GROMACS .gro file of C-alpha atoms in nm:
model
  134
    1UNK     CA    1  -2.972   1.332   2.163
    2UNK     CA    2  -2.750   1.191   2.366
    3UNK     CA    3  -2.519   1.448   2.600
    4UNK     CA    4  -2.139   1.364   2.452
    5UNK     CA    5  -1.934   1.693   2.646
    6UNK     CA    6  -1.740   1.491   2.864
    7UNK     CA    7  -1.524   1.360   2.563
    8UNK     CA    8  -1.364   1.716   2.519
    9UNK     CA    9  -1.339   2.057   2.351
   10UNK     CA   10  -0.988   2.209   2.244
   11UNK     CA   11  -0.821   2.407   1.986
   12UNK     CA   12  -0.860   2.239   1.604
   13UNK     CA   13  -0.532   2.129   1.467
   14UNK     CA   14  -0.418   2.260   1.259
   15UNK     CA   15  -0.476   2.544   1.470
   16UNK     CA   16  -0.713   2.815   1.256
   17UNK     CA   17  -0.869   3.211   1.309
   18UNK     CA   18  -1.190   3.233   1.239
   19UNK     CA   19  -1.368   3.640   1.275
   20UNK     CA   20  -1.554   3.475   1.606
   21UNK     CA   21  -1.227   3.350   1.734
   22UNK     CA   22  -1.008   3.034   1.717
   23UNK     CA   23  -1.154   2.706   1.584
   24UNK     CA   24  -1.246   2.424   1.802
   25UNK     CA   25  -1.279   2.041   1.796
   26UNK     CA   26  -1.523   1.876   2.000
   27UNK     CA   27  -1.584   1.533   2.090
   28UNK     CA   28  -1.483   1.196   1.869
   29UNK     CA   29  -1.320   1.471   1.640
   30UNK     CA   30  -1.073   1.585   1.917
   31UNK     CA   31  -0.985   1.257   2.043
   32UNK     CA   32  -0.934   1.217   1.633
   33UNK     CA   33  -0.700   1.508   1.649
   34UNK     CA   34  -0.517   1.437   1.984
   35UNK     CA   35  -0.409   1.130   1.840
   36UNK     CA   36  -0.256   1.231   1.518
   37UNK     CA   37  -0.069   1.510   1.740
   38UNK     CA   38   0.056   1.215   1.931
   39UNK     CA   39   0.173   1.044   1.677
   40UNK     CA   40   0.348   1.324   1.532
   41UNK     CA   41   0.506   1.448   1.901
   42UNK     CA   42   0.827   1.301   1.910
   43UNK     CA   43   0.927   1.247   2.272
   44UNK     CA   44   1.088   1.523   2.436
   45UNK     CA   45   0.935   1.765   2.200
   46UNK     CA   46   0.668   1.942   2.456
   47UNK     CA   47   0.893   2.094   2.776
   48UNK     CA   48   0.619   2.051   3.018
   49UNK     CA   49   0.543   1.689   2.929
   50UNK     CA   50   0.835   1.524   2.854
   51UNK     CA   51   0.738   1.197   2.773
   52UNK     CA   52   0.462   1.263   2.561
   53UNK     CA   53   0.474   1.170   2.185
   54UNK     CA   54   0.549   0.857   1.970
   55UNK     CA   55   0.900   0.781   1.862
   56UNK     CA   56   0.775   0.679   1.520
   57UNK     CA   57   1.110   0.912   1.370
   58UNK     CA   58   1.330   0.611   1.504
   59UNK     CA   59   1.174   0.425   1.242
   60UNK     CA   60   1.252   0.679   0.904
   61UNK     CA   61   1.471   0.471   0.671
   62UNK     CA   62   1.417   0.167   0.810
   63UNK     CA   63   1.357  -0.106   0.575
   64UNK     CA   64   1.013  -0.237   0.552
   65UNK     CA   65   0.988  -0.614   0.754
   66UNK     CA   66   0.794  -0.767   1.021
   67UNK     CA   67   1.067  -0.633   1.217
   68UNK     CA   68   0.913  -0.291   1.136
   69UNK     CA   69   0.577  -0.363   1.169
   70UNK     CA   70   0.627  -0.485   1.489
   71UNK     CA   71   0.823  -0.228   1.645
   72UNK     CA   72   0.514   0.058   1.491
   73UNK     CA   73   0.274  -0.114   1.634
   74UNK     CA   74   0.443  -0.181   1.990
   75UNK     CA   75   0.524   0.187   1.996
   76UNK     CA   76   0.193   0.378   1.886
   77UNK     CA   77   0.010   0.112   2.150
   78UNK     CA   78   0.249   0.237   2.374
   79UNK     CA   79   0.204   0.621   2.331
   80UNK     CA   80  -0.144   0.596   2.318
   81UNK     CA   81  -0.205   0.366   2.639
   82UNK     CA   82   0.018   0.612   2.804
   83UNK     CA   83  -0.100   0.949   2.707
   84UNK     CA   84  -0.487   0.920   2.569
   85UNK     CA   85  -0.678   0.789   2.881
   86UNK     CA   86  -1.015   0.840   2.678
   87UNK     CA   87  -0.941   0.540   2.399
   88UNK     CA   88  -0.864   0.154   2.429
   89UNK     CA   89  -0.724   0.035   2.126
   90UNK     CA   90  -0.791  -0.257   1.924
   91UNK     CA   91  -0.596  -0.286   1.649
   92UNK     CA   92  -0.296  -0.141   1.492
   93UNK     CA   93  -0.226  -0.232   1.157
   94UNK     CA   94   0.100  -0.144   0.952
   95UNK     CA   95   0.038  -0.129   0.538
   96UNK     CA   96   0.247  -0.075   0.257
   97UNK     CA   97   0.088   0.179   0.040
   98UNK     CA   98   0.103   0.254  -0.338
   99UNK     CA   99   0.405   0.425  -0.280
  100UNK     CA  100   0.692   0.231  -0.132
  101UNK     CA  101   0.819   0.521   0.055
  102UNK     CA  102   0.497   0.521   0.285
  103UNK     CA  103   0.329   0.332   0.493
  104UNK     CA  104  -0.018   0.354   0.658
  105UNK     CA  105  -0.088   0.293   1.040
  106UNK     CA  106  -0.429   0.281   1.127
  107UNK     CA  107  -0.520   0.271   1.431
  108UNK     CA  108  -0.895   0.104   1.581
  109UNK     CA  109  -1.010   0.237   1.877
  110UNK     CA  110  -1.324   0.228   2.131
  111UNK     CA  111  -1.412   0.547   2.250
  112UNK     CA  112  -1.402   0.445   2.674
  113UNK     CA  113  -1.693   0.647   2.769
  114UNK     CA  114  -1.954   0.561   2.455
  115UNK     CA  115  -1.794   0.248   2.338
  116UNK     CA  116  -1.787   0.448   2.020
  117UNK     CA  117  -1.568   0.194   1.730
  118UNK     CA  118  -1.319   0.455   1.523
  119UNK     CA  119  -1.031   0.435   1.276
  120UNK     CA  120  -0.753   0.655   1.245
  121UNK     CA  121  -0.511   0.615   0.938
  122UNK     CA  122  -0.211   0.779   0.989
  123UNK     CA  123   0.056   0.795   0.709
  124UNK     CA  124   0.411   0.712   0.816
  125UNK     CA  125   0.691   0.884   0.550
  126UNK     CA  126   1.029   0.624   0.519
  127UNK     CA  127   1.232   0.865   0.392
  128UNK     CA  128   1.125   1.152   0.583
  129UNK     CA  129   1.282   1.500   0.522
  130UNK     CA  130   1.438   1.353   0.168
  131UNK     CA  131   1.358   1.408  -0.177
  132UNK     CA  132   1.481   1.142  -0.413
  133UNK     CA  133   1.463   1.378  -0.715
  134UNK     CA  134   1.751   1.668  -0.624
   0.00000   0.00000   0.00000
């Protein structure tokens, strides 16, 4: 078995109590988790670390366009090249899904240190912080 430590240990997100203490994430599954916190840090957001996050909010109620889909995918290469030294991505595409209001972003990446190929699919809400039926 090969020896995969180097690629991290940290707390799982969401962040759980278990009777032998708090649950962890190791490996592919915390570089899994550190990006979806990325992507849902907006900039600012974290005191210490200022520029860390994804400004994906500047995005909510936009309508959907290449426009759109261009300016997700420039950003979420952006935050990730910046802030996740342990990935290179490869791909970032930008769906519609069955629901207008959402879209899905999902992100291929290679793993630096085992040239691991992985997929994250991260949905993106519209209308964020509405709901249509009040």
């Amino acid at each position: 078995m090969r020896d995969i430590s180097f690629l991290g240990r940290g707390w799982s997100f969401p962040v759980m109590f278990l009777d032998t203490g708090t649950k962890m994430s190791e490996f592919e599954e915390d570089i899994h988790e550190s990006l979806r916190i990325l992507l849902m840090t907006y900039p600012g957001e974290r005191t210490m670390r200022p520029d860390f996050g994804c400004r994906l909010r500047d995005y909510c109620f936009e309508s959907y366009s290449l426009r759109l889909i261009t300016l997700i995918q420039s950003e979420v290469r952006r935050a990730i090249l910046m802030n996740e030294p342990r990935v290179d991505v490869e791909n970032v595409n930008v769906m519609e899904s069955e629901k207008k209001e959402v879209l899905k972003v999902e992100v291929v990446y290679v793993v630096r240190s085992t040239n691991s190929r992985m997929n994250l699919v991260f949905p993106f809400y519209l209308n964020e912080a509405t709901d249509a039926s009040i």
